[in-house]
Short mmCIF file of C-alpha atoms and ligand atoms in Angstrom, two decimals:
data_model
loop_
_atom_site.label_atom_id
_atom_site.label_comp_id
_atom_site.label_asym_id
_atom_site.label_seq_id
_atom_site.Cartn_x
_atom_site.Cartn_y
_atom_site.Cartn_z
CA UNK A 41 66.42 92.42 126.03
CA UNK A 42 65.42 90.69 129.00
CA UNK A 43 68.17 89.30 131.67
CA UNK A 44 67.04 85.81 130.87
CA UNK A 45 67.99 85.50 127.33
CA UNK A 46 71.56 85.51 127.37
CA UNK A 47 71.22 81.90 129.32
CA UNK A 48 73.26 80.05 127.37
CA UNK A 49 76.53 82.29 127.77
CA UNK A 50 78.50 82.31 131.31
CA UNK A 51 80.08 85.40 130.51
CA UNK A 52 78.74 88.10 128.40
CA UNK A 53 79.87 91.43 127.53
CA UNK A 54 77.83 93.70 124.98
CA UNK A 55 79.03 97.01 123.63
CA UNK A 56 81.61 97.30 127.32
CA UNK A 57 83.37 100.73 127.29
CA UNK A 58 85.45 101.51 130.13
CA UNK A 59 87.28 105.05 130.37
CA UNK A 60 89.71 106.41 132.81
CA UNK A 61 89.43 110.02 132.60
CA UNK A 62 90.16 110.53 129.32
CA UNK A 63 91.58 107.40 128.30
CA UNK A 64 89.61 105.24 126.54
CA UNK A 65 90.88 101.97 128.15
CA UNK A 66 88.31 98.99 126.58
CA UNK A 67 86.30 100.13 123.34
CA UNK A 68 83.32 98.55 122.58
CA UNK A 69 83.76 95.08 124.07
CA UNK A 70 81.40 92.08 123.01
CA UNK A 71 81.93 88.94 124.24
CA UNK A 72 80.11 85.50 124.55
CA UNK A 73 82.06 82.87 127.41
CA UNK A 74 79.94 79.92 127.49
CA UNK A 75 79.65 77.57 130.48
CA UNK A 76 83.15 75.81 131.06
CA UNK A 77 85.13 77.41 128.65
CA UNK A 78 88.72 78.34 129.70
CA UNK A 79 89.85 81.85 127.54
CA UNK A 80 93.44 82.75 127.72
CA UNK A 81 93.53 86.70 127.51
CA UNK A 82 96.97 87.63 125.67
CA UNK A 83 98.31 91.01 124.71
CA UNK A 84 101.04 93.77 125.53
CA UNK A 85 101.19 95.69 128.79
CA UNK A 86 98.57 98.05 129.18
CA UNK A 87 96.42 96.17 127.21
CA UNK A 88 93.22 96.45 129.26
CA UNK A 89 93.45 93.01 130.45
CA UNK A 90 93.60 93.18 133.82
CA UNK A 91 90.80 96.07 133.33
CA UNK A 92 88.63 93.56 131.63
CA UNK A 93 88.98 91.20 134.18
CA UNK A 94 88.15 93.37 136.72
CA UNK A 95 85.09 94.63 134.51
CA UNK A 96 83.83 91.54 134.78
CA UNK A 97 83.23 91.27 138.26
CA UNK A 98 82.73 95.17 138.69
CA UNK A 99 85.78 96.01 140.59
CA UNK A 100 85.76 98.15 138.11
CA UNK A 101 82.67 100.44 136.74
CA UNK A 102 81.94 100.59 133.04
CA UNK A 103 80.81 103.62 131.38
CA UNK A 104 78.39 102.22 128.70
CA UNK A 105 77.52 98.38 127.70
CA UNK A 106 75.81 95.39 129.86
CA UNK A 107 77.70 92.47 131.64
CA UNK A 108 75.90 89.17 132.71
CA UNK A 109 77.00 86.42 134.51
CA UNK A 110 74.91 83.26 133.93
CA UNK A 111 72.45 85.66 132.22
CA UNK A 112 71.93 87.86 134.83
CA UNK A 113 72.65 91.57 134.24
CA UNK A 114 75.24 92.85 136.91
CA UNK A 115 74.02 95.96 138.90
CA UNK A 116 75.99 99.19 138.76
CA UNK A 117 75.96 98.59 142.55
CA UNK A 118 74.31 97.57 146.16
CA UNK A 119 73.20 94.01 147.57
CA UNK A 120 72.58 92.27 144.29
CA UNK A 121 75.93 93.08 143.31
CA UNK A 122 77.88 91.90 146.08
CA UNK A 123 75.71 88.58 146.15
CA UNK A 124 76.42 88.22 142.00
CA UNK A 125 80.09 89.15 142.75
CA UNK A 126 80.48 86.23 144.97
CA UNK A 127 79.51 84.21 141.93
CA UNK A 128 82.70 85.56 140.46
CA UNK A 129 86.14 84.39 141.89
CA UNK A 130 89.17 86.12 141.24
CA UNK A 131 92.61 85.16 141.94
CA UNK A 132 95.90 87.67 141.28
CA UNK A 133 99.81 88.16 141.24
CA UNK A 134 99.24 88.84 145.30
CA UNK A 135 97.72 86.37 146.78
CA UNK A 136 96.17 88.75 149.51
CA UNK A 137 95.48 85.90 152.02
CA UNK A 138 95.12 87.67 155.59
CA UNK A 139 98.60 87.37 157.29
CA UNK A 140 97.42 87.30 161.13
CA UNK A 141 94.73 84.01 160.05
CA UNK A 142 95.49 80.80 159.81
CA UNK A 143 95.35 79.15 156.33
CA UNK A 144 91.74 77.33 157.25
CA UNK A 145 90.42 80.85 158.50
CA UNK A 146 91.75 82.32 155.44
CA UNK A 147 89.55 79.74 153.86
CA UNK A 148 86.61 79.93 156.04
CA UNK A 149 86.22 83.47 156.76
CA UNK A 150 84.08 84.21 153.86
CA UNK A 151 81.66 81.63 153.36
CA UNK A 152 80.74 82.27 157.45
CA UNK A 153 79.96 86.17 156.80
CA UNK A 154 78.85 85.95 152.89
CA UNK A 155 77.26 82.60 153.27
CA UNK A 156 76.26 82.09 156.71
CA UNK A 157 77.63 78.78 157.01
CA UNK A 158 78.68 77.76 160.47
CA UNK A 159 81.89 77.13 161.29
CA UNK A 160 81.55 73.49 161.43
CA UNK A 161 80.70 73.30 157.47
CA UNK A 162 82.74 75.93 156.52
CA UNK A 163 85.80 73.48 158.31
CA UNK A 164 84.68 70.51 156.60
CA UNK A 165 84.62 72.45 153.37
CA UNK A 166 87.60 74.30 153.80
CA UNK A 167 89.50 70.95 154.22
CA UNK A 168 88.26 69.47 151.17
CA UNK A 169 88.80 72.27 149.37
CA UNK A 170 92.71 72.53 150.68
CA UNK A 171 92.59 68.85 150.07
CA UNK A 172 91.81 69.55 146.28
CA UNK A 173 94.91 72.22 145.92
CA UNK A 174 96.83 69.66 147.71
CA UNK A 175 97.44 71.99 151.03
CA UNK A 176 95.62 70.25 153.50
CA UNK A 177 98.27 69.99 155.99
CA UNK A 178 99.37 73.21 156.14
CA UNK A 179 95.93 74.30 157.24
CA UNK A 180 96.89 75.47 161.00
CA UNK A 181 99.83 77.54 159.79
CA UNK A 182 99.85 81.35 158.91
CA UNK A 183 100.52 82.86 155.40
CA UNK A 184 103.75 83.72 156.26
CA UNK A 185 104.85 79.79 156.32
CA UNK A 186 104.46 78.86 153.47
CA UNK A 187 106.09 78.88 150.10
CA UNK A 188 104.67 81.38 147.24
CA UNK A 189 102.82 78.60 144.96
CA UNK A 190 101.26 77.07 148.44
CA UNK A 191 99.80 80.50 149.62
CA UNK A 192 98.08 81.16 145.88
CA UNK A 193 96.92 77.53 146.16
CA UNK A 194 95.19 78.82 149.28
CA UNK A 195 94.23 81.99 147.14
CA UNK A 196 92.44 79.71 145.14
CA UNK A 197 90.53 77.74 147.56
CA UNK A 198 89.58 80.92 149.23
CA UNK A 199 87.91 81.82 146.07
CA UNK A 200 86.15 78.56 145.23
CA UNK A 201 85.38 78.51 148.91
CA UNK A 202 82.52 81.12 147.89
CA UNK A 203 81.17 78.21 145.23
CA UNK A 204 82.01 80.75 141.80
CA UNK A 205 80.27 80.03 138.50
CA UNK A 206 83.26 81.93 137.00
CA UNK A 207 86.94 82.32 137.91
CA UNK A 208 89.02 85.04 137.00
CA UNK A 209 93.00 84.75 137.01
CA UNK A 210 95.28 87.97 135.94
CA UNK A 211 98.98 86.76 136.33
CA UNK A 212 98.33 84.21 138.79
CA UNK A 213 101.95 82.83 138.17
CA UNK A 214 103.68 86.25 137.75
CA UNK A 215 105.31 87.18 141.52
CA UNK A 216 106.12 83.24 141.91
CA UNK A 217 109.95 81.65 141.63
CA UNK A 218 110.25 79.32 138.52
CA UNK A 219 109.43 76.12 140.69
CA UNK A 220 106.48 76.74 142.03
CA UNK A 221 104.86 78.14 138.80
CA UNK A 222 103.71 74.52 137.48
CA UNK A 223 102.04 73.60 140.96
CA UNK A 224 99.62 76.68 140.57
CA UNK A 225 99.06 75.82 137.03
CA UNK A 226 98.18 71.93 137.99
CA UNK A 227 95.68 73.44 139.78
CA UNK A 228 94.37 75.53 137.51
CA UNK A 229 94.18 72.86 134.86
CA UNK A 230 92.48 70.55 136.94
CA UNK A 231 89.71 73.16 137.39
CA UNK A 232 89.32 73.95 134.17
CA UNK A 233 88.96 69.76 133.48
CA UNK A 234 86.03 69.68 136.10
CA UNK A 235 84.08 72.40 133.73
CA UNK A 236 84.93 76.07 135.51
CA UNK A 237 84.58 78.47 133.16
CA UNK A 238 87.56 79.98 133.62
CA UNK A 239 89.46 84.01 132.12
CA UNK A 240 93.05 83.93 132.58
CA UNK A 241 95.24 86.02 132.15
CA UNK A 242 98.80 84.53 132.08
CA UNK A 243 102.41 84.72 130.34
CA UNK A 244 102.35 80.35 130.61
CA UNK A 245 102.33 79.92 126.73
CA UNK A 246 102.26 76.36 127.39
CA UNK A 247 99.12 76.62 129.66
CA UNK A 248 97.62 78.77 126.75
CA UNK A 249 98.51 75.91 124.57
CA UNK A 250 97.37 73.03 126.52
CA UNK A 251 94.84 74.03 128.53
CA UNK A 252 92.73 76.77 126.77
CA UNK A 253 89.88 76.62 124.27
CA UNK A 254 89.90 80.18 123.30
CA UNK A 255 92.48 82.88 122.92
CA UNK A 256 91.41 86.47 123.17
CA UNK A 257 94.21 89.27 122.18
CA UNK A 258 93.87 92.50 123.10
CA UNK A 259 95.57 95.47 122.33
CA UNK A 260 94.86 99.12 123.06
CA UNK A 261 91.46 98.11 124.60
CA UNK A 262 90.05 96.40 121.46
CA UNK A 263 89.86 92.61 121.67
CA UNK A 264 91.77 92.26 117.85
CA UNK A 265 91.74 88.60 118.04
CA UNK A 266 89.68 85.98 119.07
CA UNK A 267 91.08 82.44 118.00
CA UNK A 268 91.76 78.72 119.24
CA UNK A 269 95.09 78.46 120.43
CA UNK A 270 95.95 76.31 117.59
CA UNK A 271 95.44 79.13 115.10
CA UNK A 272 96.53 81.93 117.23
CA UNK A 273 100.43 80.52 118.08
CA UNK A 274 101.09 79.16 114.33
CA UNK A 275 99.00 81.36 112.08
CA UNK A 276 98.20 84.76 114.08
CA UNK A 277 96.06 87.28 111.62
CA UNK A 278 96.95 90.75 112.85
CA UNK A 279 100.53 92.29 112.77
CA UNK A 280 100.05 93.32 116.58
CA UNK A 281 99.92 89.73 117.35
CA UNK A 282 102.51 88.86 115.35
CA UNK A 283 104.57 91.01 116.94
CA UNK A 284 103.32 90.19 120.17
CA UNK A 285 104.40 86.50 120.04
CA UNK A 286 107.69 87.35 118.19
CA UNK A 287 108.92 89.45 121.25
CA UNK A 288 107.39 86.67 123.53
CA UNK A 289 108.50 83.25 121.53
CA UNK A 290 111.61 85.07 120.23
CA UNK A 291 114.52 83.14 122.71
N1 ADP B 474 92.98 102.98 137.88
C1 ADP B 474 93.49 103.45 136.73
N2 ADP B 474 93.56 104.77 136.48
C2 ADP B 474 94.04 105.23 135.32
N3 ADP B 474 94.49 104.46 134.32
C3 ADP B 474 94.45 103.14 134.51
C4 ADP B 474 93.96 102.56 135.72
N4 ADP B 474 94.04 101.21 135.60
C5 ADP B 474 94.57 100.97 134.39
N5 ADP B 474 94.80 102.12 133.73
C6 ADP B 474 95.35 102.23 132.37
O1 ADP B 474 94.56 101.46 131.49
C7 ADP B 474 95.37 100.76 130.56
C8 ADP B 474 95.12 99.27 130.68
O2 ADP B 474 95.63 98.82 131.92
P1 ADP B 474 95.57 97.31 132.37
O3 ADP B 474 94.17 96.82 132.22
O4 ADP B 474 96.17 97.24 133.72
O5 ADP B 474 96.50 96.62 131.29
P2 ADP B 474 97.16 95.17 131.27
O6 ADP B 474 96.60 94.40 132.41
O7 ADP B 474 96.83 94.62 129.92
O8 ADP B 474 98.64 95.41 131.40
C9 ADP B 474 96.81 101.17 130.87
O9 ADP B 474 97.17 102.21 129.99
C10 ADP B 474 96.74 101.65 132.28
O10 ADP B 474 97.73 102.62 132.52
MG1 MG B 475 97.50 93.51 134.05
#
């Protein structure tokens, strides 16, 4: 199979197995993401969700299968990598944002090192970009100032900052107070309505709902079902997700 064939899919995954140590933490993972699709990744803790995710753009190493992103196999490692990782974004419960920059360097620092911008572009881009996640004034201020939701805003302007094909989100929303869950989900949606082809992992059953085309549920490692959310949150097929959604929709 040649790297070119798999064109049409964003995302693919054939035959992914991931082990730590002796734990056999994805088994035999095949998946097709095409361009602009936005999959919700459900299932219990420990899962392997936030291992897929990080499969995906090789923060973690797989120990048999292929990966491509915009059909181009991912290297085990080196330059390629790091240049097809940058295609990758990926946003998490910390937002990581470097406390001693200010938001705009947050914003800037990568596309001047990874994509030898100057600093004049990267500025002009970093603005629009904060403009977009609607933090634009806060751009002269330091991590520390602002609220949860604003610094994962930032989080994810960093990340589109480095012009992804893909974004990944595992619990995005997770570490964040009640009232500043929707603003990070706003943004979020919005993406996914200009076409980013998007893996999210999230607890927001009413982003699942609204905002996803595709529902993948794992459990131990295996994806067990792979659904609209339509079907998967009135008419689930396997007992696990059953009782997944009775623990989670049961109050
Ligand atoms: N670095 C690691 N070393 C050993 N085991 C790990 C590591 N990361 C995850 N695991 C194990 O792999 C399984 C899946 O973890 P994870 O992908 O974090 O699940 P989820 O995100 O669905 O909660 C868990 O049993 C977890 O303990
Ligand atoms: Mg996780």
């Amino acid at each position: 199979m040649t790297a070119t064939e798999n064109a049409n899919s964003m995302i693919r995954l054939t035959g992914v197995n991931k082990y730590f140590g002796d734990y056999h933490a994805l088994t035999d993972i095949n998946l097709d993401i095409p361009a602009g699709q936005v999959v919700v990744l459900l299932g219990p803790s420990g899962s392997g969700k936030s291992t897929l995710c990080r499969t995906i753009n090789r923060l973690e190493t797989i120990d048999s299968g292929e990966i491509y992103i915009d059909g181009v196999l991912l290297p085990e490692e080196g330059k390629d990598l790091a240049a097809l990782r940058s295609e990758v974004g990926m946003c998490f419960q910390q937002f990581n944002l470097f406390s001693h920059m200010t938001i705009l360097d947050n914003v800037t620092l990568a596309p001047m090192k990874v994509r030898g911008m100057s600093r004049k572009d990267a500025e002009e881009e970093a603005h629009a970009l904060l403009r977009r996640v609607g933090i634009d004034a806060q751009a002269d201020k330091y991590p520390a100032q602002l609220s949860g939701g604003q610094q994962q805003r930032v989080a994810i302007a960093r990340s589109l900052a480095m012009r992804p094909k893909v974004m990944l989100f595992d619990e995005p929303t997770s570490a964040l107070d009640p009232e500043m869950i929707n603003e990070v989900l706003d943004v979020m949606a919005s993406l996914a309505a200009e076409g980013m082809t998007m893996v999210c992992v999230t607890h927001e059953m009413g982003f699942a709902k609204k905002v996803a085309n595709r529902v993948l549920f794992l459990a131990d490692g295996k994806i067990v079902e792979d659904s609209t959310p339509d079907k998967f949150f009135s008419d689930p097929e396997s007992d696990r997700a059953k009782d997944f959604l009775a623990k989670i929709l049961g109050h």
